mmCIF file of C-alpha atoms in Angstrom:
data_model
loop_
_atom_site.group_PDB
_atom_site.id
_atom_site.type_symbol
_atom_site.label_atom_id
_atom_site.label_comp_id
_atom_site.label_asym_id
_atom_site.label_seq_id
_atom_site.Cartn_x
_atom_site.Cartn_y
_atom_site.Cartn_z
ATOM 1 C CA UNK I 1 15.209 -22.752 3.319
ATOM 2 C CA UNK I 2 11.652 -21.868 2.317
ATOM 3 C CA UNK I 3 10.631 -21.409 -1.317
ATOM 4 C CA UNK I 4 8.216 -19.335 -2.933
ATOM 5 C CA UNK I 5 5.936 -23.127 -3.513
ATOM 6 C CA UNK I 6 5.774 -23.287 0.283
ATOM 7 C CA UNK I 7 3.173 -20.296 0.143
ATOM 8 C CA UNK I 8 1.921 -20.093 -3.458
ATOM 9 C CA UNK I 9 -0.113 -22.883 -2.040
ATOM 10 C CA UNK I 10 -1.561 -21.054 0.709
ATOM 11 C CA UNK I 11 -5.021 -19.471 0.176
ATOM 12 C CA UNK I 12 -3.742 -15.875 1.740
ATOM 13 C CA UNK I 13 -4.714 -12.155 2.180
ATOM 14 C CA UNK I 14 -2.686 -9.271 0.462
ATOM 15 C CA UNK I 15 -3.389 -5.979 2.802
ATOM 16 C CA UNK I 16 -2.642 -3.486 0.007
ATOM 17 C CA UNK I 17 -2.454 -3.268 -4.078
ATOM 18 C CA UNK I 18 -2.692 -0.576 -5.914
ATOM 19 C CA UNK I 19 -4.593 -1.818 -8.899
ATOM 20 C CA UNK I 20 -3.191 0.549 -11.387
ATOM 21 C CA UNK I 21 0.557 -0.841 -10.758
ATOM 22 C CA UNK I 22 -0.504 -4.278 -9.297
ATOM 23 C CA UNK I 23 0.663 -6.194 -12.376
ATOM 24 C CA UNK I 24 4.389 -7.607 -13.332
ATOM 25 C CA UNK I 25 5.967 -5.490 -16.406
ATOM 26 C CA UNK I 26 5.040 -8.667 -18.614
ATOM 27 C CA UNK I 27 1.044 -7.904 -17.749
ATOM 28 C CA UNK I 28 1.139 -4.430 -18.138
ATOM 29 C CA UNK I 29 3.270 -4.346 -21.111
ATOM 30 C CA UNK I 30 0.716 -6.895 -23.130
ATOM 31 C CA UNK I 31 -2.074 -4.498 -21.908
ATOM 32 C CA UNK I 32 -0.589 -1.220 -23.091
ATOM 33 C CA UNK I 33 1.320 -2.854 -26.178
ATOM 34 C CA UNK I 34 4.382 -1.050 -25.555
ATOM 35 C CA UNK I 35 7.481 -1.113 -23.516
ATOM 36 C CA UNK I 36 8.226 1.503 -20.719
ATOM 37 C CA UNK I 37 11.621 3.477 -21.877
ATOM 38 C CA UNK I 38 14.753 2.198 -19.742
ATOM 39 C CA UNK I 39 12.172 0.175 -17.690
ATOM 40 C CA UNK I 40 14.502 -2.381 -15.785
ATOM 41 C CA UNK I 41 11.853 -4.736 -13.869
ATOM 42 C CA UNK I 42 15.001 -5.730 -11.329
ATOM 43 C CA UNK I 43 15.955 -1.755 -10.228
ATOM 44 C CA UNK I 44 14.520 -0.616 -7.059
ATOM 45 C CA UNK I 45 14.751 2.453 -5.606
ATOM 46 C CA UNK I 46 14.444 4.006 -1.871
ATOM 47 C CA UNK I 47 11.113 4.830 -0.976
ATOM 48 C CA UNK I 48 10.537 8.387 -1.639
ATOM 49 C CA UNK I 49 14.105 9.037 -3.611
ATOM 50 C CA UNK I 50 14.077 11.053 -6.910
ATOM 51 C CA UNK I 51 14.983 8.356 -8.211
ATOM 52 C CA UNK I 52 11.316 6.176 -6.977
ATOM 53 C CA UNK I 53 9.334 9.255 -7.315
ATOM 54 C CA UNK I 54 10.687 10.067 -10.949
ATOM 55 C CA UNK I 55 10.082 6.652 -11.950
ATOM 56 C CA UNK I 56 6.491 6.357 -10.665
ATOM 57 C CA UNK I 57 5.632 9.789 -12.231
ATOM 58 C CA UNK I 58 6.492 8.543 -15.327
ATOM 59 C CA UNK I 59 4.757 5.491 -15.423
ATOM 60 C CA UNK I 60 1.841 7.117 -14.276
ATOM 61 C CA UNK I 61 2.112 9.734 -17.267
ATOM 62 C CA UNK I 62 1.919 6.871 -19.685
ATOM 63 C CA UNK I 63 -0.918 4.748 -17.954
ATOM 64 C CA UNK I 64 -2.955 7.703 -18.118
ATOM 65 C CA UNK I 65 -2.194 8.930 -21.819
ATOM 66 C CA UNK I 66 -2.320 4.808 -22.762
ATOM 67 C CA UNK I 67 -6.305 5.041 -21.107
ATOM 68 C CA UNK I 68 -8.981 5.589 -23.537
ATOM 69 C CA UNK I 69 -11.785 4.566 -22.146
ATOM 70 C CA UNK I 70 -13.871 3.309 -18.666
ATOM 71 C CA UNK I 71 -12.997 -0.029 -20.738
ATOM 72 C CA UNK I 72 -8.959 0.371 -21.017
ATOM 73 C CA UNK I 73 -9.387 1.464 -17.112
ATOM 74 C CA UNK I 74 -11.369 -2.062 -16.313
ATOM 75 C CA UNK I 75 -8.659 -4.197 -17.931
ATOM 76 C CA UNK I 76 -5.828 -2.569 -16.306
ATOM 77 C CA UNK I 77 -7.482 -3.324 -13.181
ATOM 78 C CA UNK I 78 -8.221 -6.875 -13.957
ATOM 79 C CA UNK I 79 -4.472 -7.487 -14.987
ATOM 80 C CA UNK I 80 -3.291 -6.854 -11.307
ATOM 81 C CA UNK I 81 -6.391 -8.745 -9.977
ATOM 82 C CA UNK I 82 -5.810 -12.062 -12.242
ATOM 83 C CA UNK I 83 -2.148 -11.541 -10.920
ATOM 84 C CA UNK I 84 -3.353 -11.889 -7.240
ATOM 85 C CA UNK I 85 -5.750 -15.061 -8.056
ATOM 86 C CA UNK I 86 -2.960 -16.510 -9.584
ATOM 87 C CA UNK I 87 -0.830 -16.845 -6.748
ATOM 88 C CA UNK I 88 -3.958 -17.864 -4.490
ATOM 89 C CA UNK I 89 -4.416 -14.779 -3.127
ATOM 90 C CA UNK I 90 -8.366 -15.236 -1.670
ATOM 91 C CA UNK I 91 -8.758 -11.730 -0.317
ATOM 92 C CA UNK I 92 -7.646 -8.714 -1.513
ATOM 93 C CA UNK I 93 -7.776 -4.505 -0.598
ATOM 94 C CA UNK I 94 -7.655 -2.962 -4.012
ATOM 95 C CA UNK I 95 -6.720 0.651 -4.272
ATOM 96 C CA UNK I 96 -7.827 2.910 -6.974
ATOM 97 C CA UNK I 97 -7.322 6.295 -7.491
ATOM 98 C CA UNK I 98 -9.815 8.947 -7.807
ATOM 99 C CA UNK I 99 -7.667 10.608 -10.131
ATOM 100 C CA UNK I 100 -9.163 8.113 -12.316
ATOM 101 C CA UNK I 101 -12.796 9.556 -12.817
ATOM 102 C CA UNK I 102 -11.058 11.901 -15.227
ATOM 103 C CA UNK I 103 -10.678 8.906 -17.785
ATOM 104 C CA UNK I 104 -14.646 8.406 -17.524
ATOM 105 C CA UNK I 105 -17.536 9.962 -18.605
ATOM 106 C CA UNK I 106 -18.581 10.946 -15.058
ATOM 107 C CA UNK I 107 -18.304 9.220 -11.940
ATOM 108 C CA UNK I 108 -21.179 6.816 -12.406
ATOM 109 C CA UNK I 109 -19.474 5.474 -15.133
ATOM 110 C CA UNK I 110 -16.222 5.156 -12.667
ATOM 111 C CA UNK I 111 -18.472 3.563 -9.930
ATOM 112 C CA UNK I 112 -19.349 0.859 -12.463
ATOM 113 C CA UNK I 113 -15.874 0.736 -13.469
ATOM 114 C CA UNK I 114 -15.409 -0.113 -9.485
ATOM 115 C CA UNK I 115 -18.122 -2.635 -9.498
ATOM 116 C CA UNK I 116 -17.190 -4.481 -12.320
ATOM 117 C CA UNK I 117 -13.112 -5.090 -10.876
ATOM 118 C CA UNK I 118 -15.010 -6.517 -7.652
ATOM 119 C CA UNK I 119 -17.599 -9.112 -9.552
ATOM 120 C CA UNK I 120 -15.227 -10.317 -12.232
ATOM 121 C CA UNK I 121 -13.427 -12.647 -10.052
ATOM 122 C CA UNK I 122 -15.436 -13.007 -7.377
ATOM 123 C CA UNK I 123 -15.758 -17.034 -7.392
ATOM 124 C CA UNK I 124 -12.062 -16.722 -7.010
ATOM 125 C CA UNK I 125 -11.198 -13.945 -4.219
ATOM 126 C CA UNK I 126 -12.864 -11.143 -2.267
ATOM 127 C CA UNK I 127 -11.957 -7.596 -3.631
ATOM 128 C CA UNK I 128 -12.521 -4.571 -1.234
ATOM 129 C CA UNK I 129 -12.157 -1.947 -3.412
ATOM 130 C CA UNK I 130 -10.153 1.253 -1.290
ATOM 131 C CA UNK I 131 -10.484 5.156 -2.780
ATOM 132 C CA UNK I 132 -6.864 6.261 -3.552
ATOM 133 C CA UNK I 133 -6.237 9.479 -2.657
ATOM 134 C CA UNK I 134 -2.546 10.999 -3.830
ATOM 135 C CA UNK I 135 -2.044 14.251 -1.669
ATOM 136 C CA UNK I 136 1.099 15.478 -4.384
ATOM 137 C CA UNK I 137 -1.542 16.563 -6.823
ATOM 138 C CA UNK I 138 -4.406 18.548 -6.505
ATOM 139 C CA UNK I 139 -7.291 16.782 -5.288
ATOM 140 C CA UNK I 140 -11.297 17.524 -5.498
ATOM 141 C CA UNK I 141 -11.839 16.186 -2.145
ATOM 142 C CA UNK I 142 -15.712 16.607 -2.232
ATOM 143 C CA UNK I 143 -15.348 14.356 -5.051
ATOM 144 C CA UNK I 144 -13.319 11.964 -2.863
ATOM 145 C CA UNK I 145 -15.929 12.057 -0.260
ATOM 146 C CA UNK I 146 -19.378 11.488 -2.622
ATOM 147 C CA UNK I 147 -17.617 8.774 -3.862
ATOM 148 C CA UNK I 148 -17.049 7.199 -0.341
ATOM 149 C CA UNK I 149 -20.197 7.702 0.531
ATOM 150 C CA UNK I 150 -21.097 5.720 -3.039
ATOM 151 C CA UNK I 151 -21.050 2.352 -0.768
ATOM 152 C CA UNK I 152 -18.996 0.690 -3.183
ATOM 153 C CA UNK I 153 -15.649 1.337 -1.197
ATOM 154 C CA UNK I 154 -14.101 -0.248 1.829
ATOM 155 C CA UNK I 155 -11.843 2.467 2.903
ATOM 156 C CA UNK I 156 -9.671 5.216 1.652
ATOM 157 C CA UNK I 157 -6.149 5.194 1.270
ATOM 158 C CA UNK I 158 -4.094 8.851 1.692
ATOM 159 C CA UNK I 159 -0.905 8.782 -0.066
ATOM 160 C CA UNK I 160 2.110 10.942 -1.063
ATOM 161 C CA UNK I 161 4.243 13.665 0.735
ATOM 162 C CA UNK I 162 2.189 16.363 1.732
ATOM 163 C CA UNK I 163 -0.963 15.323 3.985
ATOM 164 C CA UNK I 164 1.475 15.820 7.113
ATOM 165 C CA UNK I 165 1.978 19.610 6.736
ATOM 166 C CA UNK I 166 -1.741 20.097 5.936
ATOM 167 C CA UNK I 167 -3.824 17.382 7.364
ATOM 168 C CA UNK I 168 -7.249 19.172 8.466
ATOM 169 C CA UNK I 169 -8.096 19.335 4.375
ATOM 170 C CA UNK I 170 -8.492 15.649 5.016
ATOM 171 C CA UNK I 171 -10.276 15.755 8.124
ATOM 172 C CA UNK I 172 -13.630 15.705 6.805
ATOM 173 C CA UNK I 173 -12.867 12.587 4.839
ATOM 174 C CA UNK I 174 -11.540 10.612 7.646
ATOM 175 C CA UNK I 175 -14.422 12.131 10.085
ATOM 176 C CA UNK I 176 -16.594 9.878 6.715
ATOM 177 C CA UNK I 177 -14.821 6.948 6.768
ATOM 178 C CA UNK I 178 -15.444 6.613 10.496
ATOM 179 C CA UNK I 179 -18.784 7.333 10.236
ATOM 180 C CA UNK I 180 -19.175 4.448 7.714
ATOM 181 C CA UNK I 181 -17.116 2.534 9.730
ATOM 182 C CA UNK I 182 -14.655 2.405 6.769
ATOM 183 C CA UNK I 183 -10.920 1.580 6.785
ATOM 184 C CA UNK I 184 -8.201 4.320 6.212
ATOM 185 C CA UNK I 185 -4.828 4.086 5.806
ATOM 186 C CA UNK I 186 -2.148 6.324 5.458
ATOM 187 C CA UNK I 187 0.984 5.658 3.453
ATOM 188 C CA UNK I 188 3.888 6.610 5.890
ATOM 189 C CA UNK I 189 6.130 8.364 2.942
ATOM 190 C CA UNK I 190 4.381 11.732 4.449
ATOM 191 C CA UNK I 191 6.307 11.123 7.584
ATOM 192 C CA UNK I 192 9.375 11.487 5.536
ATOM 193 C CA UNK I 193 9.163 16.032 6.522
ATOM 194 C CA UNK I 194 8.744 15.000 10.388
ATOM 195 C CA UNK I 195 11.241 16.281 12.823
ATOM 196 C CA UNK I 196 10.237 14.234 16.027
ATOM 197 C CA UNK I 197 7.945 11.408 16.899
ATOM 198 C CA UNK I 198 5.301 13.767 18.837
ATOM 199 C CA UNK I 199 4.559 15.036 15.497
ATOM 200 C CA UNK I 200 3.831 11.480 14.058
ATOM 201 C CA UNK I 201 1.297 11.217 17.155
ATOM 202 C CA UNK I 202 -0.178 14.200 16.682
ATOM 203 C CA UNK I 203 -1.373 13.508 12.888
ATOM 204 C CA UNK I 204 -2.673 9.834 13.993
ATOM 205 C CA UNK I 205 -4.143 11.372 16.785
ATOM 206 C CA UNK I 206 -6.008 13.993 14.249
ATOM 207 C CA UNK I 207 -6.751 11.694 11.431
ATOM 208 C CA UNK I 208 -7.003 7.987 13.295
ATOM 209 C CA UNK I 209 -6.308 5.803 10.718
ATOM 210 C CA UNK I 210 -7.153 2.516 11.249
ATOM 211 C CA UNK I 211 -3.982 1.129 9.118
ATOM 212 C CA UNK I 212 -0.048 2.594 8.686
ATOM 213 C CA UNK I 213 1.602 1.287 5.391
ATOM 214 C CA UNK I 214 5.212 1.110 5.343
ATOM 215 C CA UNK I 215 6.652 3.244 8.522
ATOM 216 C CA UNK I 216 9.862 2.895 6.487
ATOM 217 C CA UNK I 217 10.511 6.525 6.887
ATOM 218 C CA UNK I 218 10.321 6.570 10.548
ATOM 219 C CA UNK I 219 12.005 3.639 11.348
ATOM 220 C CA UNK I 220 14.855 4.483 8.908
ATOM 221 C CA UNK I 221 15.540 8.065 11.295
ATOM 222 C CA UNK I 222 16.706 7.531 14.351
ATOM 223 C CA UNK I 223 15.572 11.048 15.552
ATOM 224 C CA UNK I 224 11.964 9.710 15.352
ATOM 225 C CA UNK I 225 12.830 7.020 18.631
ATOM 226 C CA UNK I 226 10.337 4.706 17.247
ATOM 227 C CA UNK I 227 13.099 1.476 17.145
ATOM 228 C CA UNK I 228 16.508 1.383 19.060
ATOM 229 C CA UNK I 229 18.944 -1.563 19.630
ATOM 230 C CA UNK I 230 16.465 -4.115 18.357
ATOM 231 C CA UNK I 231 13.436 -2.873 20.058
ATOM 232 C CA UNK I 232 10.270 -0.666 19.543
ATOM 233 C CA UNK I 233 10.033 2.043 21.904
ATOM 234 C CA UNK I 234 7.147 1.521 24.723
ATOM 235 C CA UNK I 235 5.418 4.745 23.926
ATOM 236 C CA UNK I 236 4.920 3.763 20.064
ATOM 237 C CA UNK I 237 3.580 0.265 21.222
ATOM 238 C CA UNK I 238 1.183 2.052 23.106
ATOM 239 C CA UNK I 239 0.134 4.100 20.699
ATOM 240 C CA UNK I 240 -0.271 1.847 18.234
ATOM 241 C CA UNK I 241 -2.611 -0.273 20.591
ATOM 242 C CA UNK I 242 -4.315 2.800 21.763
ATOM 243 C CA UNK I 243 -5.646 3.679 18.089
ATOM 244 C CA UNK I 244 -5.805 -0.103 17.443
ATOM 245 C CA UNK I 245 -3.423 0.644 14.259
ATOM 246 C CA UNK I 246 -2.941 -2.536 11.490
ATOM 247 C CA UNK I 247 0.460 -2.005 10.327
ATOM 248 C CA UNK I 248 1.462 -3.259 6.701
ATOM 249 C CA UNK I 249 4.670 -3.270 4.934
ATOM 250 C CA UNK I 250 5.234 -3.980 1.102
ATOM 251 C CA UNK I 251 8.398 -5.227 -0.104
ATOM 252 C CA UNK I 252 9.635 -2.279 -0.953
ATOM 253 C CA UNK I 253 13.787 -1.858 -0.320
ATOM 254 C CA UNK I 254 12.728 -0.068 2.848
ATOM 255 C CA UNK I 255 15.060 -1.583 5.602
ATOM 256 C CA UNK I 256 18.515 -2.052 4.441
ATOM 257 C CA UNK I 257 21.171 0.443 5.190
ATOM 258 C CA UNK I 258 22.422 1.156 8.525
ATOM 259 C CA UNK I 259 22.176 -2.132 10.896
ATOM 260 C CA UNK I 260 20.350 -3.917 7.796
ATOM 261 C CA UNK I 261 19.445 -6.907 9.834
ATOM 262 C CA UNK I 262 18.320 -5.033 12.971
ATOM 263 C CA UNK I 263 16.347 -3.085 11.337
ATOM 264 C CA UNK I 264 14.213 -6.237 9.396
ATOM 265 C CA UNK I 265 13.933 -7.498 12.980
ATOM 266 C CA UNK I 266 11.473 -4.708 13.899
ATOM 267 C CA UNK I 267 8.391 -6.626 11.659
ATOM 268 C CA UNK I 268 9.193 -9.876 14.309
ATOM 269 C CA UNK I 269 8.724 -6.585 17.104
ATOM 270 C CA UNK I 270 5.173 -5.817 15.671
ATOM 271 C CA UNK I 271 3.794 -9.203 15.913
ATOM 272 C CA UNK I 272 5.709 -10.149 19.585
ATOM 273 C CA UNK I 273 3.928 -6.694 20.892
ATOM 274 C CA UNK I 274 1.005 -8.041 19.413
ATOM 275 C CA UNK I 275 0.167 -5.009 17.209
ATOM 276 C CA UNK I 276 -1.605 -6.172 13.967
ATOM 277 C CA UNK I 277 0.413 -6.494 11.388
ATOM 278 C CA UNK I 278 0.195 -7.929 7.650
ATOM 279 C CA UNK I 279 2.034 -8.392 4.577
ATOM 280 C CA UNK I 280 0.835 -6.036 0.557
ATOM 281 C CA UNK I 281 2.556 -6.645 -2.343
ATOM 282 C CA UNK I 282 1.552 -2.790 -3.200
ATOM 283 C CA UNK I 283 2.807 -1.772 -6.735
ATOM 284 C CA UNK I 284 3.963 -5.193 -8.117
ATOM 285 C CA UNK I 285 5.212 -2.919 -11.049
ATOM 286 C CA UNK I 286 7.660 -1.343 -9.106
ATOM 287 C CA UNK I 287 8.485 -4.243 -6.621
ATOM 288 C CA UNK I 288 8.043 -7.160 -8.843
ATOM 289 C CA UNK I 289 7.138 -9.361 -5.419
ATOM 290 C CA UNK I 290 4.641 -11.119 -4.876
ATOM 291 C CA UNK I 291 3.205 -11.938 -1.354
ATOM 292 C CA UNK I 292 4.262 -15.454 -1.827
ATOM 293 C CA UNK I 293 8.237 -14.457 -2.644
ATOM 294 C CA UNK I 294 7.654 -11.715 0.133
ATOM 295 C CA UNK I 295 6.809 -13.801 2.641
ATOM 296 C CA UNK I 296 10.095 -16.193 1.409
ATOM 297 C CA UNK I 297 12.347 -13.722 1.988
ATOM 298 C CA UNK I 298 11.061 -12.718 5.247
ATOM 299 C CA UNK I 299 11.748 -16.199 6.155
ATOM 300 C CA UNK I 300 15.241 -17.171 4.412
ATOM 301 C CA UNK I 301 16.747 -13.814 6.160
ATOM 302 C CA UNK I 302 15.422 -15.064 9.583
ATOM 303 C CA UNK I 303 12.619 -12.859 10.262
ATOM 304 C CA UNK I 304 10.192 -15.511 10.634
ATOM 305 C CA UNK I 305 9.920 -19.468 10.426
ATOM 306 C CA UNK I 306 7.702 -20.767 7.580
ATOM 307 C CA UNK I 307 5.078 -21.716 10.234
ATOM 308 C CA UNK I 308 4.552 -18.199 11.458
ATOM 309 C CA UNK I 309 4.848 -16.729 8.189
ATOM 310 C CA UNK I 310 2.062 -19.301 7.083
ATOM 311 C CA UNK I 311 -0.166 -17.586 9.989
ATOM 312 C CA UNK I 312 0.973 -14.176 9.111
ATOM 313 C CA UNK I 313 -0.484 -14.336 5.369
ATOM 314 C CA UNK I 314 -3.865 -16.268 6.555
ATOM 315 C CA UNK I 315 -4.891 -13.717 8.973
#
């Protein structure tokens, strides 16, 4: 039986946090000074449900009207970061949304906002700061892009539902990234409108993201033939090792359902077809998991023994 102490002790890596939801209800509640209406820090919803996307809109609606200030902004951030150094998280990809230049001055002040999360605690972790990008609302993408090229980011991060029906607006982006030799990931909820798996190739093919967080979606519909009977299909292996993808899951209530346990065997698939693969705690907010109780679970349902989990965390 492994407990939450086995890896709390482990200096580890968390793939993915968004820094604007990276904190446990108790943080973010003593930062805003109120409590969320009929927040419930132990309900969990599907992945892109009404339910999960109400919820985050919501929250959103009141981070926003709760910011102020560049200042408000930094201590939000610094609440999910303190959260990560607490549980000896020693390096860390930090999202943050470009939405939020709108709560500056302009985006030099943002930028310093940026600079500022990554040199607070940086005798304590390493923070590479990633530009969030949420394709449900209407971005100003050359904004995006002059903020990339700013230096201060590591990568981008493309989220929301509707990159896959109109991915060339973030071709020019991506085409960045790679010319910075930046990270990009995509979060797989846009795979959610997909009707077959040639389509999923076809949008990694014209956006080659170098990381895929939370294939949930796809591995959820069987139509997609990207897991069957325990197994990852060959032709998704190989693309995945083509492109060189990094896959990351969160512990989001992504795999239960239909053939519950099958389906949690498919992270042990990743890492026996040696495809990269790593552990984010994502929107602690929503989740309320840490990398540390992730990485229990994943044991204590027989995923993986505590000495390949240890290995999976450290890389």
């Amino acid at each position: 039986m492994a407990s939450i102490a086995d890896f709390v002790k482990i200096p580890k890596i968390d793939s993915c946090k968004h820094l604007s939801t990276g904190l446990r209800y108790s943080s973010f509640t003593q930062w805003a000074n109120f409590l969320l209406p009929e927040f419930s820090e132990n309900t969990r919803h599907f992945a892109g449900t009404e339910e999960d996307l109400a919820l985050r809109a919501q929250i959103s609606e009141y981070t926003e009207d709760r910011i102020g200030s560049s200042h408000d902004m930094l201590l939000l951030f610094c609440h999910s970061i303190s959260e990560s150094v607490s549980e000896n998280v020693t390096f860390l990809n930090g999202t943050i949304n470009v939405d939020f230049v709108s709560k500056c001055k302009n985006a030099t002040e943002f930028l310093d906002v940026v600079k500022s999360s990554s040199e607070k605690y940086s005798d304590k972790l390493k923070l590479r700061p990633f530009l969030g990008i949420d394709t449900d609302k209407e971005n100003n993408m050359p904004l995006a892009t002059m903020l990339l090229e700013s230096g201060l980011f590591a990568g981008i991060e493309l989220y929301g539902r509707t990159y896959a029906e109109n991915p060339e607006k973030f071709l020019t982006i991506f085409k960045t990234a790679r010319k910075m030799d930046l990270s990009s990931r995509i979060c797989c909820l846009g795979f959610r409108g997909l009707k077959n798996r040639e389509e999923i190739f076809e949008l990694i093919e014209n956006l080659c993201p170098t990381h895929l967080m939370n294939p949930n979606i796809a591995i959820n519909n069987d139509a997609l033939k990207i897991f069957k009977d325990g197994k990852i299909y060959p032709e998704v292996v190989k693309i995945a090792k083509d492109k060189n993808l990094q896959i990351e899951f969160s512990p989001a209530p992504i795999l239960s359902g239909k053939k519950e346990q099958e389906k949690k065997l498919i992270l042990r698939e990743f890492v026996e077809n040696d495809i990269p693969f790593s552990l984010c705690s994502e929107d602690m907010l929503y989740l309320n998991k840490s990398i540390s109780e992730f990485a229990a679970d994943l044991c204590n349902a027989g995923v993986f023994s505590i000495e390949e989990m240890t290995k999976i965390i450290q890389k």
